Amino acid sequence: MTEEQKVCPECTHKIKERSDKEYRDLVNRLSRIEGQVRGIRKMVENDAYCTDILVQVSAVNAALNSFSKVLLANHIRTCVADDIRAGKEETIDELVAILQKLMK
């Protein structure tokens, strides 16, 4: 399992190679969330009761938060830990900045 960061040749963004399992887990979570959002749209189109829609919106928010937690944990365990071991202290500033955005 090689987890490495590169710079995309077409831009200045970092990329991350994920293991097959990590990739499948993240994509599966996103597919479920996508299905939930489509379900909410259908509820609106079918004039569902407001509180029923809000309950589903809450479920999507919880699923997105869960996705973010999994992704953040993977990021800390791999990218951040590797960069700190390599002496790249700027990664700590990047982590602090993303945590501040997530906690808004």
mmCIF file of N, CA and C in Angstrom:
data_model
loop_
_atom_site.group_PDB
_atom_site.id
_atom_site.type_symbol
_atom_site.label_atom_id
_atom_site.label_comp_id
_atom_site.label_asym_id
_atom_site.label_seq_id
_atom_site.Cartn_x
_atom_site.Cartn_y
_atom_site.Cartn_z
ATOM 1 N N MET A 1 0.855 -1.180 0.000
ATOM 2 C CA MET A 1 0.000 0.000 0.000
ATOM 3 C C MET A 1 0.894 1.234 0.000
ATOM 4 N N THR A 2 1.045 1.857 -1.137
ATOM 5 C CA THR A 2 1.843 3.071 -1.216
ATOM 6 C C THR A 2 0.944 4.288 -1.167
ATOM 7 N N GLU A 3 1.154 5.084 -0.172
ATOM 8 C CA GLU A 3 0.391 6.330 -0.025
ATOM 9 C C GLU A 3 1.388 7.451 -0.254
ATOM 10 N N GLU A 4 1.272 8.126 -1.364
ATOM 11 C CA GLU A 4 2.209 9.207 -1.608
ATOM 12 C C GLU A 4 1.482 10.398 -2.198
ATOM 13 N N GLN A 5 2.075 11.547 -1.973
ATOM 14 C CA GLN A 5 1.523 12.774 -2.529
ATOM 15 C C GLN A 5 2.401 13.204 -3.685
ATOM 16 N N LYS A 6 1.781 13.662 -4.735
ATOM 17 C CA LYS A 6 2.482 14.198 -5.882
ATOM 18 C C LYS A 6 1.852 15.539 -6.198
ATOM 19 N N VAL A 7 2.453 16.220 -7.131
ATOM 20 C CA VAL A 7 1.830 17.432 -7.637
ATOM 21 C C VAL A 7 1.304 17.101 -9.024
ATOM 22 N N CYS A 8 0.044 17.415 -9.252
ATOM 23 C CA CYS A 8 -0.590 17.190 -10.544
ATOM 24 C C CYS A 8 0.162 17.997 -11.601
ATOM 25 N N PRO A 9 0.564 17.376 -12.706
ATOM 26 C CA PRO A 9 1.336 18.111 -13.708
ATOM 27 C C PRO A 9 0.572 19.260 -14.364
ATOM 28 N N GLU A 10 -0.758 19.178 -14.403
ATOM 29 C CA GLU A 10 -1.556 20.228 -15.039
ATOM 30 C C GLU A 10 -1.872 21.388 -14.107
ATOM 31 N N CYS A 11 -1.630 21.224 -12.811
ATOM 32 C CA CYS A 11 -1.985 22.290 -11.877
ATOM 33 C C CYS A 11 -1.032 22.266 -10.692
ATOM 34 N N THR A 12 -1.364 23.031 -9.673
ATOM 35 C CA THR A 12 -0.500 23.078 -8.492
ATOM 36 C C THR A 12 -1.115 22.337 -7.306
ATOM 37 N N HIS A 13 -2.154 21.572 -7.538
ATOM 38 C CA HIS A 13 -2.823 20.848 -6.453
ATOM 39 C C HIS A 13 -2.120 19.523 -6.172
ATOM 40 N N LYS A 14 -2.076 19.170 -4.911
ATOM 41 C CA LYS A 14 -1.539 17.878 -4.523
ATOM 42 C C LYS A 14 -2.577 16.815 -4.856
ATOM 43 N N ILE A 15 -2.117 15.604 -5.093
ATOM 44 C CA ILE A 15 -3.026 14.470 -5.267
ATOM 45 C C ILE A 15 -2.577 13.376 -4.315
ATOM 46 N N LYS A 16 -3.455 12.424 -4.077
ATOM 47 C CA LYS A 16 -3.123 11.330 -3.172
ATOM 48 C C LYS A 16 -3.558 10.017 -3.792
ATOM 49 N N GLU A 17 -2.657 9.084 -3.853
ATOM 50 C CA GLU A 17 -2.996 7.743 -4.300
ATOM 51 C C GLU A 17 -3.550 6.981 -3.107
ATOM 52 N N ARG A 18 -4.761 6.464 -3.261
ATOM 53 C CA ARG A 18 -5.417 5.743 -2.179
ATOM 54 C C ARG A 18 -5.388 4.249 -2.458
ATOM 55 N N SER A 19 -5.394 3.477 -1.391
ATOM 56 C CA SER A 19 -5.500 2.034 -1.568
ATOM 57 C C SER A 19 -6.870 1.728 -2.174
ATOM 58 N N ASP A 20 -6.994 0.564 -2.773
ATOM 59 C CA ASP A 20 -8.281 0.172 -3.359
ATOM 60 C C ASP A 20 -9.382 0.177 -2.313
ATOM 61 N N LYS A 21 -9.086 -0.305 -1.109
ATOM 62 C CA LYS A 21 -10.099 -0.361 -0.053
ATOM 63 C C LYS A 21 -10.544 1.043 0.356
ATOM 64 N N GLU A 22 -9.573 1.938 0.586
ATOM 65 C CA GLU A 22 -9.917 3.304 0.983
ATOM 66 C C GLU A 22 -10.758 3.970 -0.106
ATOM 67 N N TYR A 23 -10.352 3.802 -1.362
ATOM 68 C CA TYR A 23 -11.088 4.383 -2.488
ATOM 69 C C TYR A 23 -12.521 3.858 -2.523
ATOM 70 N N ARG A 24 -12.675 2.536 -2.451
ATOM 71 C CA ARG A 24 -14.025 1.936 -2.478
ATOM 72 C C ARG A 24 -14.880 2.423 -1.323
ATOM 73 N N ASP A 25 -14.310 2.474 -0.126
ATOM 74 C CA ASP A 25 -15.066 2.923 1.050
ATOM 75 C C ASP A 25 -15.555 4.359 0.879
ATOM 76 N N LEU A 26 -14.676 5.243 0.422
ATOM 77 C CA LEU A 26 -15.065 6.644 0.237
ATOM 78 C C LEU A 26 -16.117 6.797 -0.859
ATOM 79 N N VAL A 27 -15.909 6.119 -1.981
ATOM 80 C CA VAL A 27 -16.865 6.218 -3.087
ATOM 81 C C VAL A 27 -18.213 5.627 -2.686
ATOM 82 N N ASN A 28 -18.213 4.532 -1.953
ATOM 83 C CA ASN A 28 -19.481 3.940 -1.492
ATOM 84 C C ASN A 28 -20.239 4.886 -0.575
ATOM 85 N N ARG A 29 -19.519 5.535 0.324
ATOM 86 C CA ARG A 29 -20.165 6.515 1.213
ATOM 87 C C ARG A 29 -20.778 7.653 0.392
ATOM 88 N N LEU A 30 -20.014 8.151 -0.577
ATOM 89 C CA LEU A 30 -20.519 9.241 -1.408
ATOM 90 C C LEU A 30 -21.715 8.807 -2.247
ATOM 91 N N SER A 31 -21.709 7.589 -2.719
ATOM 92 C CA SER A 31 -22.850 7.082 -3.502
ATOM 93 C C SER A 31 -24.113 7.012 -2.646
ATOM 94 N N ARG A 32 -23.960 6.583 -1.402
ATOM 95 C CA ARG A 32 -25.127 6.545 -0.505
ATOM 96 C C ARG A 32 -25.646 7.956 -0.245
ATOM 97 N N ILE A 33 -24.730 8.899 -0.027
ATOM 98 C CA ILE A 33 -25.126 10.291 0.217
ATOM 99 C C ILE A 33 -25.822 10.854 -1.022
ATOM 100 N N GLU A 34 -25.286 10.565 -2.178
ATOM 101 C CA GLU A 34 -25.881 11.012 -3.438
ATOM 102 C C GLU A 34 -27.309 10.477 -3.573
ATOM 103 N N GLY A 35 -27.503 9.221 -3.216
ATOM 104 C CA GLY A 35 -28.837 8.635 -3.251
ATOM 105 C C GLY A 35 -29.780 9.315 -2.274
ATOM 106 N N GLN A 36 -29.272 9.647 -1.092
ATOM 107 C CA GLN A 36 -30.096 10.348 -0.111
ATOM 108 C C GLN A 36 -30.519 11.715 -0.630
ATOM 109 N N VAL A 37 -29.606 12.424 -1.263
ATOM 110 C CA VAL A 37 -29.918 13.755 -1.796
ATOM 111 C C VAL A 37 -30.953 13.636 -2.913
ATOM 112 N N ARG A 38 -30.811 12.636 -3.771
ATOM 113 C CA ARG A 38 -31.826 12.420 -4.816
ATOM 114 C C ARG A 38 -33.184 12.117 -4.193
ATOM 115 N N GLY A 39 -33.177 11.378 -3.093
ATOM 116 C CA GLY A 39 -34.425 11.087 -2.393
ATOM 117 C C GLY A 39 -35.068 12.355 -1.841
ATOM 118 N N ILE A 40 -34.274 13.257 -1.335
ATOM 119 C CA ILE A 40 -34.799 14.531 -0.824
ATOM 120 C C ILE A 40 -35.411 15.329 -1.970
ATOM 121 N N ARG A 41 -34.729 15.356 -3.086
ATOM 122 C CA ARG A 41 -35.273 16.078 -4.246
ATOM 123 C C ARG A 41 -36.631 15.503 -4.643
ATOM 124 N N LYS A 42 -36.724 14.189 -4.643
ATOM 125 C CA LYS A 42 -37.988 13.533 -5.005
ATOM 126 C C LYS A 42 -39.078 13.878 -3.984
ATOM 127 N N MET A 43 -38.692 13.955 -2.714
ATOM 128 C CA MET A 43 -39.657 14.336 -1.679
ATOM 129 C C MET A 43 -40.195 15.741 -1.948
ATOM 130 N N VAL A 44 -39.313 16.662 -2.311
ATOM 131 C CA VAL A 44 -39.733 18.038 -2.614
ATOM 132 C C VAL A 44 -40.652 18.029 -3.834
ATOM 133 N N GLU A 45 -40.253 17.299 -4.858
ATOM 134 C CA GLU A 45 -41.069 17.223 -6.078
ATOM 135 C C GLU A 45 -42.447 16.621 -5.807
ATOM 136 N N ASN A 46 -42.523 15.728 -4.826
ATOM 137 C CA ASN A 46 -43.790 15.073 -4.488
ATOM 138 C C ASN A 46 -44.533 15.766 -3.351
ATOM 139 N N ASP A 47 -44.098 16.990 -3.025
ATOM 140 C CA ASP A 47 -44.756 17.795 -1.996
ATOM 141 C C ASP A 47 -44.811 17.112 -0.629
ATOM 142 N N ALA A 48 -43.716 16.463 -0.253
ATOM 143 C CA ALA A 48 -43.663 15.814 1.060
ATOM 144 C C ALA A 48 -43.734 16.872 2.155
ATOM 145 N N TYR A 49 -44.152 16.444 3.325
ATOM 146 C CA TYR A 49 -44.295 17.325 4.476
ATOM 147 C C TYR A 49 -42.918 17.840 4.908
ATOM 148 N N CYS A 50 -42.855 19.105 5.285
ATOM 149 C CA CYS A 50 -41.591 19.796 5.602
ATOM 150 C C CYS A 50 -40.736 19.036 6.617
ATOM 151 N N THR A 51 -41.327 18.601 7.703
ATOM 152 C CA THR A 51 -40.515 17.942 8.740
ATOM 153 C C THR A 51 -39.964 16.612 8.249
ATOM 154 N N ASP A 52 -40.677 15.932 7.375
ATOM 155 C CA ASP A 52 -40.154 14.680 6.813
ATOM 156 C C ASP A 52 -38.911 14.957 5.975
ATOM 157 N N ILE A 53 -38.941 16.036 5.217
ATOM 158 C CA ILE A 53 -37.782 16.425 4.413
ATOM 159 C C ILE A 53 -36.632 16.824 5.324
ATOM 160 N N LEU A 54 -36.936 17.599 6.349
ATOM 161 C CA LEU A 54 -35.886 18.048 7.267
ATOM 162 C C LEU A 54 -35.189 16.881 7.965
ATOM 163 N N VAL A 55 -35.927 15.851 8.282
ATOM 164 C CA VAL A 55 -35.321 14.662 8.888
ATOM 165 C C VAL A 55 -34.317 14.044 7.920
ATOM 166 N N GLN A 56 -34.673 13.990 6.648
ATOM 167 C CA GLN A 56 -33.761 13.431 5.656
ATOM 168 C C GLN A 56 -32.553 14.335 5.421
ATOM 169 N N VAL A 57 -32.764 15.642 5.463
ATOM 170 C CA VAL A 57 -31.648 16.588 5.338
ATOM 171 C C VAL A 57 -30.676 16.387 6.502
ATOM 172 N N SER A 58 -31.212 16.184 7.684
ATOM 173 C CA SER A 58 -30.376 15.928 8.853
ATOM 174 C C SER A 58 -29.560 14.651 8.666
ATOM 175 N N ALA A 59 -30.164 13.644 8.087
ATOM 176 C CA ALA A 59 -29.449 12.386 7.836
ATOM 177 C C ALA A 59 -28.309 12.595 6.838
ATOM 178 N N VAL A 60 -28.541 13.410 5.815
ATOM 179 C CA VAL A 60 -27.488 13.701 4.834
ATOM 180 C C VAL A 60 -26.355 14.477 5.504
ATOM 181 N N ASN A 61 -26.699 15.457 6.328
ATOM 182 C CA ASN A 61 -25.666 16.211 7.053
ATOM 183 C C ASN A 61 -24.825 15.285 7.922
ATOM 184 N N ALA A 62 -25.469 14.356 8.611
ATOM 185 C CA ALA A 62 -24.745 13.409 9.456
ATOM 186 C C ALA A 62 -23.843 12.512 8.612
ATOM 187 N N ALA A 63 -24.338 12.082 7.454
ATOM 188 C CA ALA A 63 -23.530 11.237 6.566
ATOM 189 C C ALA A 63 -22.325 11.998 6.025
ATOM 190 N N LEU A 64 -22.511 13.258 5.666
ATOM 191 C CA LEU A 64 -21.389 14.075 5.192
ATOM 192 C C LEU A 64 -20.369 14.309 6.304
ATOM 193 N N ASN A 65 -20.853 14.549 7.518
ATOM 194 C CA ASN A 65 -19.937 14.719 8.651
ATOM 195 C C ASN A 65 -19.140 13.444 8.896
ATOM 196 N N SER A 66 -19.797 12.307 8.784
ATOM 197 C CA SER A 66 -19.126 11.028 8.967
ATOM 198 C C SER A 66 -18.071 10.820 7.879
ATOM 199 N N PHE A 67 -18.423 11.147 6.635
ATOM 200 C CA PHE A 67 -17.476 11.056 5.525
ATOM 201 C C PHE A 67 -16.252 11.928 5.818
ATOM 202 N N SER A 68 -16.496 13.158 6.267
ATOM 203 C CA SER A 68 -15.397 14.082 6.568
ATOM 204 C C SER A 68 -14.499 13.534 7.666
ATOM 205 N N LYS A 69 -15.082 12.938 8.690
ATOM 206 C CA LYS A 69 -14.291 12.379 9.794
ATOM 207 C C LYS A 69 -13.396 11.248 9.308
ATOM 208 N N VAL A 70 -13.944 10.363 8.474
ATOM 209 C CA VAL A 70 -13.156 9.247 7.939
ATOM 210 C C VAL A 70 -12.020 9.769 7.072
ATOM 211 N N LEU A 71 -12.337 10.712 6.180
ATOM 212 C CA LEU A 71 -11.323 11.276 5.294
ATOM 213 C C LEU A 71 -10.242 12.012 6.083
ATOM 214 N N LEU A 72 -10.658 12.774 7.091
ATOM 215 C CA LEU A 72 -9.694 13.508 7.918
ATOM 216 C C LEU A 72 -8.797 12.545 8.691
ATOM 217 N N ALA A 73 -9.370 11.497 9.252
ATOM 218 C CA ALA A 73 -8.568 10.519 9.989
ATOM 219 C C ALA A 73 -7.538 9.863 9.068
ATOM 220 N N ASN A 74 -7.971 9.482 7.863
ATOM 221 C CA ASN A 74 -7.036 8.896 6.896
ATOM 222 C C ASN A 74 -5.939 9.895 6.533
ATOM 223 N N HIS A 75 -6.322 11.146 6.366
ATOM 224 C CA HIS A 75 -5.353 12.193 6.008
ATOM 225 C C HIS A 75 -4.306 12.366 7.114
ATOM 226 N N ILE A 76 -4.755 12.405 8.349
ATOM 227 C CA ILE A 76 -3.828 12.581 9.468
ATOM 228 C C ILE A 76 -2.893 11.377 9.584
ATOM 229 N N ARG A 77 -3.461 10.169 9.455
ATOM 230 C CA ARG A 77 -2.648 8.951 9.600
ATOM 231 C C ARG A 77 -1.620 8.780 8.486
ATOM 232 N N THR A 78 -1.914 9.310 7.315
ATOM 233 C CA THR A 78 -1.007 9.094 6.183
ATOM 234 C C THR A 78 -0.272 10.379 5.817
ATOM 235 N N CYS A 79 -0.939 11.272 5.153
ATOM 236 C CA CYS A 79 -0.288 12.481 4.614
ATOM 237 C C CYS A 79 0.386 13.310 5.695
ATOM 238 N N VAL A 80 -0.355 13.635 6.749
ATOM 239 C CA VAL A 80 0.190 14.504 7.796
ATOM 240 C C VAL A 80 1.349 13.815 8.512
ATOM 241 N N ALA A 81 1.146 12.568 8.916
ATOM 242 C CA ALA A 81 2.200 11.847 9.635
ATOM 243 C C ALA A 81 3.462 11.720 8.774
ATOM 244 N N ASP A 82 3.282 11.366 7.501
ATOM 245 C CA ASP A 82 4.435 11.223 6.604
ATOM 246 C C ASP A 82 5.174 12.552 6.433
ATOM 247 N N ASP A 83 4.405 13.638 6.245
ATOM 248 C CA ASP A 83 5.035 14.944 6.060
ATOM 249 C C ASP A 83 5.775 15.399 7.311
ATOM 250 N N ILE A 84 5.212 15.147 8.479
ATOM 251 C CA ILE A 84 5.890 15.541 9.718
ATOM 252 C C ILE A 84 7.186 14.747 9.884
ATOM 253 N N ARG A 85 7.115 13.437 9.596
ATOM 254 C CA ARG A 85 8.339 12.620 9.659
ATOM 255 C C ARG A 85 9.399 13.125 8.693
ATOM 256 N N ALA A 86 8.947 13.670 7.551
ATOM 257 C CA ALA A 86 9.879 14.182 6.541
ATOM 258 C C ALA A 86 10.313 15.615 6.833
ATOM 259 N N GLY A 87 9.842 16.176 7.955
ATOM 260 C CA GLY A 87 10.248 17.521 8.346
ATOM 261 C C GLY A 87 9.469 18.639 7.675
ATOM 262 N N LYS A 88 8.354 18.318 7.056
ATOM 263 C CA LYS A 88 7.534 19.333 6.373
ATOM 264 C C LYS A 88 6.537 19.929 7.372
ATOM 265 N N GLU A 89 7.001 20.871 8.154
ATOM 266 C CA GLU A 89 6.196 21.479 9.217
ATOM 267 C C GLU A 89 5.003 22.271 8.689
ATOM 268 N N GLU A 90 5.059 22.727 7.428
ATOM 269 C CA GLU A 90 3.941 23.499 6.867
ATOM 270 C C GLU A 90 2.659 22.680 6.800
ATOM 271 N N THR A 91 2.785 21.374 6.857
ATOM 272 C CA THR A 91 1.607 20.505 6.846
ATOM 273 C C THR A 91 0.758 20.726 8.094
ATOM 274 N N ILE A 92 1.395 21.079 9.195
ATOM 275 C CA ILE A 92 0.647 21.356 10.427
ATOM 276 C C ILE A 92 -0.231 22.583 10.225
ATOM 277 N N ASP A 93 0.304 23.616 9.596
ATOM 278 C CA ASP A 93 -0.494 24.816 9.307
ATOM 279 C C ASP A 93 -1.667 24.481 8.388
ATOM 280 N N GLU A 94 -1.430 23.629 7.390
ATOM 281 C CA GLU A 94 -2.487 23.200 6.479
ATOM 282 C C GLU A 94 -3.578 22.451 7.242
ATOM 283 N N LEU A 95 -3.172 21.580 8.173
ATOM 284 C CA LEU A 95 -4.131 20.823 8.976
ATOM 285 C C LEU A 95 -4.946 21.750 9.869
ATOM 286 N N VAL A 96 -4.290 22.701 10.506
ATOM 287 C CA VAL A 96 -5.000 23.662 11.359
ATOM 288 C C VAL A 96 -6.017 24.445 10.531
ATOM 289 N N ALA A 97 -5.635 24.872 9.343
ATOM 290 C CA ALA A 97 -6.539 25.645 8.479
ATOM 291 C C ALA A 97 -7.764 24.822 8.092
ATOM 292 N N ILE A 98 -7.564 23.557 7.750
ATOM 293 C CA ILE A 98 -8.714 22.733 7.345
ATOM 294 C C ILE A 98 -9.601 22.428 8.544
ATOM 295 N N LEU A 99 -9.021 22.229 9.713
ATOM 296 C CA LEU A 99 -9.825 22.012 10.915
ATOM 297 C C LEU A 99 -10.678 23.242 11.233
ATOM 298 N N GLN A 100 -10.107 24.427 11.052
ATOM 299 C CA GLN A 100 -10.875 25.642 11.289
ATOM 300 C C GLN A 100 -12.065 25.739 10.322
ATOM 301 N N LYS A 101 -11.858 25.354 9.079
ATOM 302 C CA LYS A 101 -12.960 25.372 8.095
ATOM 303 C C LYS A 101 -14.025 24.337 8.465
ATOM 304 N N LEU A 102 -13.593 23.167 8.896
ATOM 305 C CA LEU A 102 -14.548 22.107 9.243
ATOM 306 C C LEU A 102 -15.368 22.446 10.488
ATOM 307 N N MET A 103 -14.813 23.263 11.362
ATOM 308 C CA MET A 103 -15.491 23.564 12.628
ATOM 309 C C MET A 103 -16.360 24.798 12.571
ATOM 310 N N LYS A 104 -16.544 25.389 11.407
ATOM 311 C CA LYS A 104 -17.401 26.570 11.291
ATOM 312 C C LYS A 104 -18.841 26.215 11.544
#
